[in-house]
mmCIF file of C-alpha atoms in Angstrom:
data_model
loop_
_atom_site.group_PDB
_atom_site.id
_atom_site.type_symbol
_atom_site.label_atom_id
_atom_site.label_comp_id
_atom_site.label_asym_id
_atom_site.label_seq_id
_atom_site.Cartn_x
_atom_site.Cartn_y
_atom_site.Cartn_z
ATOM 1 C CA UNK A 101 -34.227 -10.818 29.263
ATOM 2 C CA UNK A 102 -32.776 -12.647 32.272
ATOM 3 C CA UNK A 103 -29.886 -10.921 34.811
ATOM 4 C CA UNK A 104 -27.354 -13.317 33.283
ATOM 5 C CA UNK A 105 -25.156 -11.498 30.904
ATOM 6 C CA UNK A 106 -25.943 -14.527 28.374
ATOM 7 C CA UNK A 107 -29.726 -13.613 28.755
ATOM 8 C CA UNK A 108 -29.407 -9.811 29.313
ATOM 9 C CA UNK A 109 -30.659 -9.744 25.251
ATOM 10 C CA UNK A 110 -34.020 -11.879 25.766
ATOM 11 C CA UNK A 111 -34.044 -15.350 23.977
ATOM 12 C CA UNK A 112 -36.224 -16.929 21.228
ATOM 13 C CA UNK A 113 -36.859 -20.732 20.350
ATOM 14 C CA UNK A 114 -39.500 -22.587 17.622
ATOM 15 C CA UNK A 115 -42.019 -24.513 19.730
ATOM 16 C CA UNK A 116 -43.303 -26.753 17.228
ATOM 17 C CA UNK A 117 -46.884 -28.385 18.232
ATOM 18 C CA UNK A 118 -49.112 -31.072 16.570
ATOM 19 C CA UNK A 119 -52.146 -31.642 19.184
ATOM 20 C CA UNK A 120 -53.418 -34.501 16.984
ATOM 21 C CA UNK A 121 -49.792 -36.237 17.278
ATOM 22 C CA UNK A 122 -49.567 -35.132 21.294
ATOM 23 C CA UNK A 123 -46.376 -33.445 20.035
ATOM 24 C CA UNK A 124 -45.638 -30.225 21.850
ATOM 25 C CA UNK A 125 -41.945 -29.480 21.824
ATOM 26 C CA UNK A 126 -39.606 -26.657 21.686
ATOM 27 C CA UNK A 127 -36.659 -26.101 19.986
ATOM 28 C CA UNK A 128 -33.369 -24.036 21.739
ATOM 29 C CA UNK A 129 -30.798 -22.796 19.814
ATOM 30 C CA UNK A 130 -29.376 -21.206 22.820
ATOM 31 C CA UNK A 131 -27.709 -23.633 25.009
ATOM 32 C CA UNK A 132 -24.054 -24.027 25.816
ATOM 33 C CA UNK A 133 -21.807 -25.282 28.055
ATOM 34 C CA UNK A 134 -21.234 -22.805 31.168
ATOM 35 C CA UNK A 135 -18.108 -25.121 32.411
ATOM 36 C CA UNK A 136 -16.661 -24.729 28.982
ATOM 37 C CA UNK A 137 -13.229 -23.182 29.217
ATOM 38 C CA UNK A 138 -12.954 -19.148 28.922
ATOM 39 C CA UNK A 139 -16.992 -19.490 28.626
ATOM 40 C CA UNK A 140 -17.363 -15.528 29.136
ATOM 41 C CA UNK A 141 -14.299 -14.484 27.353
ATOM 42 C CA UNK A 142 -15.218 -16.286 24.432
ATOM 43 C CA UNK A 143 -18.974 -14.847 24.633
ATOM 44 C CA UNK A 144 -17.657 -11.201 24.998
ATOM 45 C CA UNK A 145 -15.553 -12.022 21.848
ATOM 46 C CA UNK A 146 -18.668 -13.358 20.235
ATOM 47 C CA UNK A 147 -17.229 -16.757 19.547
ATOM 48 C CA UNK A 148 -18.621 -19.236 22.030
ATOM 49 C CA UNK A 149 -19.391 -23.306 20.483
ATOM 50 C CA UNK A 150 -23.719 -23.422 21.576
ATOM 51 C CA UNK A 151 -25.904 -25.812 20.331
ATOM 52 C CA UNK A 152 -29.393 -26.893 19.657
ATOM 53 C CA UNK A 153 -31.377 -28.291 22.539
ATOM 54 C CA UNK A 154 -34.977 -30.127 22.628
ATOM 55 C CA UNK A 155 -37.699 -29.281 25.291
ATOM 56 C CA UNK A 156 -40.899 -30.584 26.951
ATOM 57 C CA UNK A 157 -42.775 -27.149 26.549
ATOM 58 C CA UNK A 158 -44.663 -27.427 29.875
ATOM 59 C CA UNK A 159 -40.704 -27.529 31.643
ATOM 60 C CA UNK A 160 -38.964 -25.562 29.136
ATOM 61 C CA UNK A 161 -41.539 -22.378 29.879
ATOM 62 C CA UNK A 162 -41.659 -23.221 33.495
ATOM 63 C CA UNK A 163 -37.648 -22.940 33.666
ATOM 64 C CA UNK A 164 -38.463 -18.939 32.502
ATOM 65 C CA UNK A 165 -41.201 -18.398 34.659
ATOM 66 C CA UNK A 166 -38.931 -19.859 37.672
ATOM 67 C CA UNK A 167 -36.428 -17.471 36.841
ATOM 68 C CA UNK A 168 -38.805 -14.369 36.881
ATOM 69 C CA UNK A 169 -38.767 -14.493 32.915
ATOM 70 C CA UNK A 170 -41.603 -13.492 30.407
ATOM 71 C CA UNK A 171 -42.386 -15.807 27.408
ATOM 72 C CA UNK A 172 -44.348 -14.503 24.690
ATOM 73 C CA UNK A 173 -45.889 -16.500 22.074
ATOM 74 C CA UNK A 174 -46.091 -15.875 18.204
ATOM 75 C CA UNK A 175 -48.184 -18.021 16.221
ATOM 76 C CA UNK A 176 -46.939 -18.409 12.799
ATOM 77 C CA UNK A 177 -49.027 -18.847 10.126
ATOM 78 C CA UNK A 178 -47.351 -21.161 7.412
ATOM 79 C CA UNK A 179 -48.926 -24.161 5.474
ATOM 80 C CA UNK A 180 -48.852 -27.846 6.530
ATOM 81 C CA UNK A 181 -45.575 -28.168 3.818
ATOM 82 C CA UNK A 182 -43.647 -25.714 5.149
ATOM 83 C CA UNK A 183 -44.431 -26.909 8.771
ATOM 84 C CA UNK A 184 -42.909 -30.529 8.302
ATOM 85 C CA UNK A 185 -40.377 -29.055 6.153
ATOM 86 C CA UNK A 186 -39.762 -26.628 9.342
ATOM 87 C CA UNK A 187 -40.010 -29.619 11.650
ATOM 88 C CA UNK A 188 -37.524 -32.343 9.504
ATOM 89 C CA UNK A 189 -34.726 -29.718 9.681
ATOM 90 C CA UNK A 190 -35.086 -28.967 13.460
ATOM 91 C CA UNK A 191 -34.714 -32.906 13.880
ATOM 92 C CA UNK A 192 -31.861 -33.060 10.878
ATOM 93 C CA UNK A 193 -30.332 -30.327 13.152
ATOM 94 C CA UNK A 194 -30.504 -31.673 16.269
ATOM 95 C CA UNK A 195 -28.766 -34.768 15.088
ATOM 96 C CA UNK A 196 -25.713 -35.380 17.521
ATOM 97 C CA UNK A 197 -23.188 -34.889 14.881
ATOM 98 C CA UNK A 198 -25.273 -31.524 13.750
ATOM 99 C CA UNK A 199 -26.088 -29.468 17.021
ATOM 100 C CA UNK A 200 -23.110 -27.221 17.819
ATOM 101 C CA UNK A 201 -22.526 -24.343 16.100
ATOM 102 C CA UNK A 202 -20.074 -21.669 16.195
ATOM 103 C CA UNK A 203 -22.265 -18.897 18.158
ATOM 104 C CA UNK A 204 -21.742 -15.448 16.480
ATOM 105 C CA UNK A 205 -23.206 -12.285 18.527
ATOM 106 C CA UNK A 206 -24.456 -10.532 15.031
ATOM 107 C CA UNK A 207 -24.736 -13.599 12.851
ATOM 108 C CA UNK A 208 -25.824 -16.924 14.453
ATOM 109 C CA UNK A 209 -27.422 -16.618 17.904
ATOM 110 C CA UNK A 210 -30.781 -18.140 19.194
ATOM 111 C CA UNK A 211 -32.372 -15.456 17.325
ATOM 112 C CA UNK A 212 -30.733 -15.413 13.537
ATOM 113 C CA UNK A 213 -30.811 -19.326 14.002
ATOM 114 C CA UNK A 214 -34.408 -19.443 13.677
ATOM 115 C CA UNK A 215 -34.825 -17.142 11.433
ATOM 116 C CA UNK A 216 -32.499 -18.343 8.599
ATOM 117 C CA UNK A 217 -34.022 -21.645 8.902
ATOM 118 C CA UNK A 218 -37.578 -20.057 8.209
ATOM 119 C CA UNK A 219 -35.963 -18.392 5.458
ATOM 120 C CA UNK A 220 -34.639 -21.321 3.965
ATOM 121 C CA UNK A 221 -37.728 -23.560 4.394
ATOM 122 C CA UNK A 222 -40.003 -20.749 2.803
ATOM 123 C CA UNK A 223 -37.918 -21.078 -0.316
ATOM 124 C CA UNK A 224 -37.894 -17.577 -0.750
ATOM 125 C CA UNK A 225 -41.620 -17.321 0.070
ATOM 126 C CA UNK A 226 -41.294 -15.475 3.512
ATOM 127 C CA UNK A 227 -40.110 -11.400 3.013
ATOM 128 C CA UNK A 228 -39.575 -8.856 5.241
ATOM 129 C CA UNK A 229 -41.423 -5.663 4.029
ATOM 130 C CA UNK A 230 -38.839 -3.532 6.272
ATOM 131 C CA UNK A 231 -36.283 -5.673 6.474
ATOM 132 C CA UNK A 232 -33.993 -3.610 4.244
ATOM 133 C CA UNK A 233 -34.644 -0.155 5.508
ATOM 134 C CA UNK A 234 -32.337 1.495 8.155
ATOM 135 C CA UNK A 235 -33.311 0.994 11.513
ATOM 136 C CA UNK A 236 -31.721 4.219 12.266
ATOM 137 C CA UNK A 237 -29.662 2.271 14.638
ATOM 138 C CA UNK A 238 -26.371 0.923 14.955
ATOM 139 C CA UNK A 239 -24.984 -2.340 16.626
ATOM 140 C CA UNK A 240 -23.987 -0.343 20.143
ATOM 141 C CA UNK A 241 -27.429 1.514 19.903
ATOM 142 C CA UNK A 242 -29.285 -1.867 20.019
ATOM 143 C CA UNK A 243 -27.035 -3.625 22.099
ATOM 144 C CA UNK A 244 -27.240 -0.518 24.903
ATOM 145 C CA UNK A 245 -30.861 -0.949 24.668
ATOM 146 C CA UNK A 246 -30.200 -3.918 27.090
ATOM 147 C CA UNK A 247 -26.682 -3.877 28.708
ATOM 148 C CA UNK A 248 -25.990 -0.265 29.681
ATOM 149 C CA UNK A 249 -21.946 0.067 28.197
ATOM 150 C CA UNK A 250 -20.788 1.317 31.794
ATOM 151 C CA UNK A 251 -21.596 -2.414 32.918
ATOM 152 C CA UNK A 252 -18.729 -4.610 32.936
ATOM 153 C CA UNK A 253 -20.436 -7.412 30.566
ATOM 154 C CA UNK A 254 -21.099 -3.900 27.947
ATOM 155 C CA UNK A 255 -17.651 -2.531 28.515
ATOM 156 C CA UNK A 256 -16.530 -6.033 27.667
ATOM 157 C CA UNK A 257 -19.002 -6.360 24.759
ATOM 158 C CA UNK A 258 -17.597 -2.898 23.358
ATOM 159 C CA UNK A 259 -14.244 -3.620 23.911
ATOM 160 C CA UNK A 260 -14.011 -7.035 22.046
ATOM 161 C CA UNK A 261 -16.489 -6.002 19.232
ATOM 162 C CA UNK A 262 -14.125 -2.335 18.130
ATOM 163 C CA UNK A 263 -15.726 0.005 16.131
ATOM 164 C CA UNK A 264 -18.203 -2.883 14.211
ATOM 165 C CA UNK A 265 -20.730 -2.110 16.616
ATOM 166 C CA UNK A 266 -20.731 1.915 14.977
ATOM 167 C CA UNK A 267 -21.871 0.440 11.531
ATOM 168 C CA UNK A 268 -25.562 1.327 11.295
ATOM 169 C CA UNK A 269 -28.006 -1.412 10.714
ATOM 170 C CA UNK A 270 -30.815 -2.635 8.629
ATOM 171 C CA UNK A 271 -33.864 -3.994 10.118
ATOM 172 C CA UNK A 272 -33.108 -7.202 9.055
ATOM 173 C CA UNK A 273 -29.408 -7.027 11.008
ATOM 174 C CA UNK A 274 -31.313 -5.400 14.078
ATOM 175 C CA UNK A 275 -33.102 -9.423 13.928
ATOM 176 C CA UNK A 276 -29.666 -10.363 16.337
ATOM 177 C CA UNK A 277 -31.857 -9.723 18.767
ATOM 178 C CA UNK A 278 -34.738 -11.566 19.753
ATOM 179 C CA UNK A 279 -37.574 -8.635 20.424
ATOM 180 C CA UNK A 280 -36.096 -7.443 16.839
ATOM 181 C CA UNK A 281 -36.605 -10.899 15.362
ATOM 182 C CA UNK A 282 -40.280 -11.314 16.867
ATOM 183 C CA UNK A 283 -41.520 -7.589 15.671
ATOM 184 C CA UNK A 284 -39.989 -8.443 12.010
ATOM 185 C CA UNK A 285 -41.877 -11.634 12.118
ATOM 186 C CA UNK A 286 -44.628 -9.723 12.739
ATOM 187 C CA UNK A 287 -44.897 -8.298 9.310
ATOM 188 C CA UNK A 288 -43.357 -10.678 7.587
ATOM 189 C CA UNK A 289 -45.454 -12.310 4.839
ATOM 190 C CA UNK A 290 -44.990 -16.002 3.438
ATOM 191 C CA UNK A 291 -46.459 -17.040 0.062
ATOM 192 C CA UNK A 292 -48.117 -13.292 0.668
ATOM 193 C CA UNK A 293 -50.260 -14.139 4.219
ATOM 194 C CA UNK A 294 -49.403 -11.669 7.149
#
Protein backbone atom coordinates (compact mmCIF):
# COMPACT_ATOMS: atom_id res chain seq x y z
CA UNK A 1 0.00 0.00 0.00
CA UNK A 2 1.20 3.50 -0.92
CA UNK A 3 -0.29 6.98 0.94
CA UNK A 4 -2.11 7.73 -2.32
CA UNK A 5 -5.73 6.98 -1.95
CA UNK A 6 -5.33 5.01 -5.44
CA UNK A 7 -2.62 2.82 -3.68
CA UNK A 8 -4.00 2.87 -0.08
CA UNK A 9 -5.24 -1.05 -1.18
CA UNK A 10 -1.62 -2.40 -2.24
CA UNK A 11 -1.23 -3.26 -6.03
CA UNK A 12 -0.45 -6.49 -7.98
CA UNK A 13 1.00 -6.97 -11.62
CA UNK A 14 2.25 -10.43 -13.71
CA UNK A 15 6.01 -10.07 -14.20
CA UNK A 16 6.50 -12.44 -16.85
CA UNK A 17 10.36 -13.64 -17.24
CA UNK A 18 12.18 -15.88 -19.80
CA UNK A 19 16.09 -15.66 -18.77
CA UNK A 20 16.96 -17.71 -21.88
CA UNK A 21 15.04 -14.97 -24.12
CA UNK A 22 16.58 -11.91 -21.75
CA UNK A 23 12.86 -11.16 -21.33
CA UNK A 24 12.05 -9.80 -17.91
CA UNK A 25 8.96 -7.65 -18.01
CA UNK A 26 6.04 -6.74 -15.98
CA UNK A 27 2.70 -6.31 -16.69
CA UNK A 28 0.36 -3.24 -14.88
CA UNK A 29 -3.08 -3.32 -14.97
CA UNK A 30 -3.16 -0.37 -12.76
CA UNK A 31 -2.34 2.72 -14.56
CA UNK A 32 -4.52 5.67 -15.40
CA UNK A 33 -4.55 8.98 -16.24
CA UNK A 34 -4.27 11.35 -13.00
CA UNK A 35 -5.09 14.60 -15.34
CA UNK A 36 -8.16 12.79 -16.49
CA UNK A 37 -11.22 14.86 -15.72
CA UNK A 38 -13.12 14.18 -12.20
CA UNK A 39 -10.09 11.51 -11.76
CA UNK A 40 -11.04 11.06 -7.89
CA UNK A 41 -14.70 11.43 -8.21
CA UNK A 42 -14.88 8.89 -10.69
CA UNK A 43 -12.48 6.49 -8.51
CA UNK A 44 -14.66 7.03 -5.33
CA UNK A 45 -17.62 6.03 -7.63
CA UNK A 46 -15.62 3.07 -8.76
CA UNK A 47 -15.78 3.95 -12.41
CA UNK A 48 -12.47 5.38 -13.50
CA UNK A 49 -11.16 4.34 -17.60
CA UNK A 50 -7.26 2.52 -16.41
CA UNK A 51 -5.37 0.57 -18.57
CA UNK A 52 -2.68 -1.94 -19.06
CA UNK A 53 0.89 -0.73 -18.90
CA UNK A 54 4.36 -2.61 -19.79
CA UNK A 55 7.52 -2.38 -17.51
CA UNK A 56 11.31 -2.88 -17.44
CA UNK A 57 11.22 -4.88 -14.06
CA UNK A 58 14.52 -3.44 -12.74
CA UNK A 59 12.51 0.39 -13.05
CA UNK A 60 9.11 -0.77 -12.50
CA UNK A 61 10.25 -2.28 -8.79
CA UNK A 62 12.58 0.56 -8.27
CA UNK A 63 9.53 3.13 -8.80
CA UNK A 64 8.01 1.12 -5.38
CA UNK A 65 11.03 1.00 -3.56
CA UNK A 66 11.47 4.95 -4.31
CA UNK A 67 8.22 5.49 -2.95
CA UNK A 68 8.87 3.58 0.40
CA UNK A 69 6.77 0.57 -1.12
CA UNK A 70 7.20 -3.27 -0.49
CA UNK A 71 7.08 -5.71 -3.49
CA UNK A 72 6.62 -9.22 -2.84
CA UNK A 73 7.15 -11.88 -5.25
CA UNK A 74 5.00 -15.09 -6.00
CA UNK A 75 6.35 -17.58 -8.21
CA UNK A 76 3.73 -19.39 -10.03
CA UNK A 77 4.05 -22.67 -10.93
CA UNK A 78 2.22 -23.37 -14.34
CA UNK A 79 3.51 -25.38 -17.43
CA UNK A 80 5.42 -23.95 -20.44
CA UNK A 81 1.62 -23.96 -22.37
CA UNK A 82 -0.06 -22.12 -20.07
CA UNK A 83 2.91 -19.63 -19.73
CA UNK A 84 2.88 -18.50 -23.51
CA UNK A 85 -0.74 -18.81 -23.46
CA UNK A 86 -0.42 -16.35 -20.25
CA UNK A 87 2.13 -14.26 -22.12
CA UNK A 88 0.14 -13.96 -25.88
CA UNK A 89 -2.88 -12.49 -24.01
CA UNK A 90 -0.88 -9.92 -21.92
CA UNK A 91 0.55 -8.76 -25.45
CA UNK A 92 -3.15 -9.28 -27.24
CA UNK A 93 -4.13 -7.01 -24.27
CA UNK A 94 -1.83 -4.51 -24.37
CA UNK A 95 -2.60 -3.86 -27.98
CA UNK A 96 -3.38 -0.01 -28.32
CA UNK A 97 -6.88 -0.55 -29.33
CA UNK A 98 -7.18 -3.23 -26.22
CA UNK A 99 -5.60 -1.53 -23.03
CA UNK A 100 -8.28 0.58 -21.32
CA UNK A 101 -10.73 -0.82 -19.42
CA UNK A 102 -13.55 0.36 -17.47
CA UNK A 103 -11.90 0.09 -13.79
CA UNK A 104 -14.50 -1.41 -11.34
CA UNK A 105 -13.50 -1.22 -7.43
CA UNK A 106 -15.08 -4.96 -6.79
CA UNK A 107 -14.87 -6.34 -10.29
CA UNK A 108 -11.93 -5.27 -12.54
CA UNK A 109 -9.00 -3.65 -10.71
CA UNK A 110 -5.19 -4.50 -10.94
CA UNK A 111 -6.00 -7.34 -8.81
CA UNK A 112 -9.28 -9.24 -10.45
CA UNK A 113 -7.49 -8.34 -13.84
CA UNK A 114 -4.89 -10.79 -13.30
CA UNK A 115 -6.64 -13.13 -11.90
CA UNK A 116 -9.46 -13.69 -14.48
CA UNK A 117 -6.89 -13.89 -17.07
CA UNK A 118 -5.17 -16.87 -15.11
CA UNK A 119 -8.49 -18.25 -14.90
CA UNK A 120 -9.18 -18.13 -18.37
CA UNK A 121 -5.76 -19.37 -19.62
CA UNK A 122 -5.96 -22.43 -17.13
CA UNK A 123 -9.07 -23.49 -18.96
CA UNK A 124 -10.65 -24.35 -15.93
CA UNK A 125 -7.49 -26.06 -14.62
CA UNK A 126 -6.60 -23.49 -11.80
CA UNK A 127 -9.31 -23.77 -8.50
CA UNK A 128 -9.49 -22.11 -5.51
CA UNK A 129 -9.95 -24.68 -2.64
CA UNK A 130 -11.52 -21.68 -0.45
CA UNK A 131 -12.53 -19.61 -2.87
CA UNK A 132 -16.24 -20.23 -2.25
CA UNK A 133 -16.38 -20.19 1.48
CA UNK A 134 -17.34 -16.98 3.43
CA UNK A 135 -14.63 -14.92 4.36
CA UNK A 136 -16.65 -13.85 7.23
CA UNK A 137 -16.21 -10.45 5.85
CA UNK A 138 -18.02 -7.96 4.04
CA UNK A 139 -16.94 -5.31 1.36
CA UNK A 140 -16.58 -2.29 4.20
CA UNK A 141 -14.81 -4.89 6.54
CA UNK A 142 -12.06 -5.43 3.88
CA UNK A 143 -11.98 -2.17 2.54
CA UNK A 144 -11.52 -0.61 6.40
CA UNK A 145 -8.74 -2.97 6.68
CA UNK A 146 -6.82 -0.24 4.69
CA UNK A 147 -8.64 3.18 4.55
CA UNK A 148 -10.01 3.80 8.04
CA UNK A 149 -13.99 5.11 6.97
CA UNK A 150 -13.42 8.41 9.13
CA UNK A 151 -10.80 9.35 6.29
CA UNK A 152 -12.12 11.47 3.69
CA UNK A 153 -11.03 9.02 0.66
CA UNK A 154 -13.26 6.05 3.09
CA UNK A 155 -16.08 8.41 3.81
CA UNK A 156 -16.05 8.99 0.08
CA UNK A 157 -15.61 5.27 -0.72
CA UNK A 158 -18.73 4.53 1.65
CA UNK A 159 -20.70 7.14 0.48
CA UNK A 160 -20.57 6.38 -3.34
CA UNK A 161 -20.59 2.52 -2.86
CA UNK A 162 -24.36 2.57 -0.40
CA UNK A 163 -25.10 -0.32 1.37
CA UNK A 164 -23.15 -2.89 -1.41
CA UNK A 165 -20.25 -2.72 0.67
CA UNK A 166 -22.65 -4.60 3.77
CA UNK A 167 -23.06 -7.74 1.45
CA UNK A 168 -20.73 -10.34 2.95
CA UNK A 169 -18.15 -11.88 0.77
CA UNK A 170 -16.68 -15.03 -0.49
CA UNK A 171 -13.06 -15.57 -0.57
CA UNK A 172 -12.98 -15.43 -4.03
CA UNK A 173 -14.81 -11.66 -3.96
CA UNK A 174 -12.35 -10.72 -1.00
CA UNK A 175 -9.55 -11.33 -4.34
CA UNK A 176 -10.51 -7.20 -5.08
CA UNK A 177 -7.80 -6.78 -3.18
CA UNK A 178 -4.39 -7.53 -3.91
CA UNK A 179 -3.00 -9.22 -0.41
CA UNK A 180 -6.48 -11.24 -0.89
CA UNK A 181 -5.57 -12.17 -4.45
CA UNK A 182 -1.83 -13.22 -3.53
CA UNK A 183 -2.95 -15.48 -0.29
CA UNK A 184 -5.73 -17.22 -2.67
CA UNK A 185 -3.03 -17.82 -5.15
CA UNK A 186 -1.35 -19.33 -2.61
CA UNK A 187 -3.51 -22.36 -2.46
CA UNK A 188 -4.69 -22.37 -5.56
CA UNK A 189 -3.95 -25.53 -7.57
CA UNK A 190 -3.64 -25.76 -11.53
CA UNK A 191 -3.94 -29.11 -13.35
CA UNK A 192 -3.78 -30.24 -9.37
CA UNK A 193 0.05 -28.71 -8.44
CA UNK A 194 0.03 -26.30 -5.34
Amino acid sequence: PGEELYSKFGHSALRIRDVSQGFDVIYNYGLFDFNAPNFYLNFVKGKPRYFLGKHDTENFIASFVREDRWVREQVLDIDEKAALELLQRLEENYRPENRYYLYDFFYANCATKIRDLLLEVSEGSLTYPYGQAYSNKSYRDLIAENLPVNDWGGWGIDLALGSLIDTPTSNFQAQFLPEYTADQLSTAQWNGRS
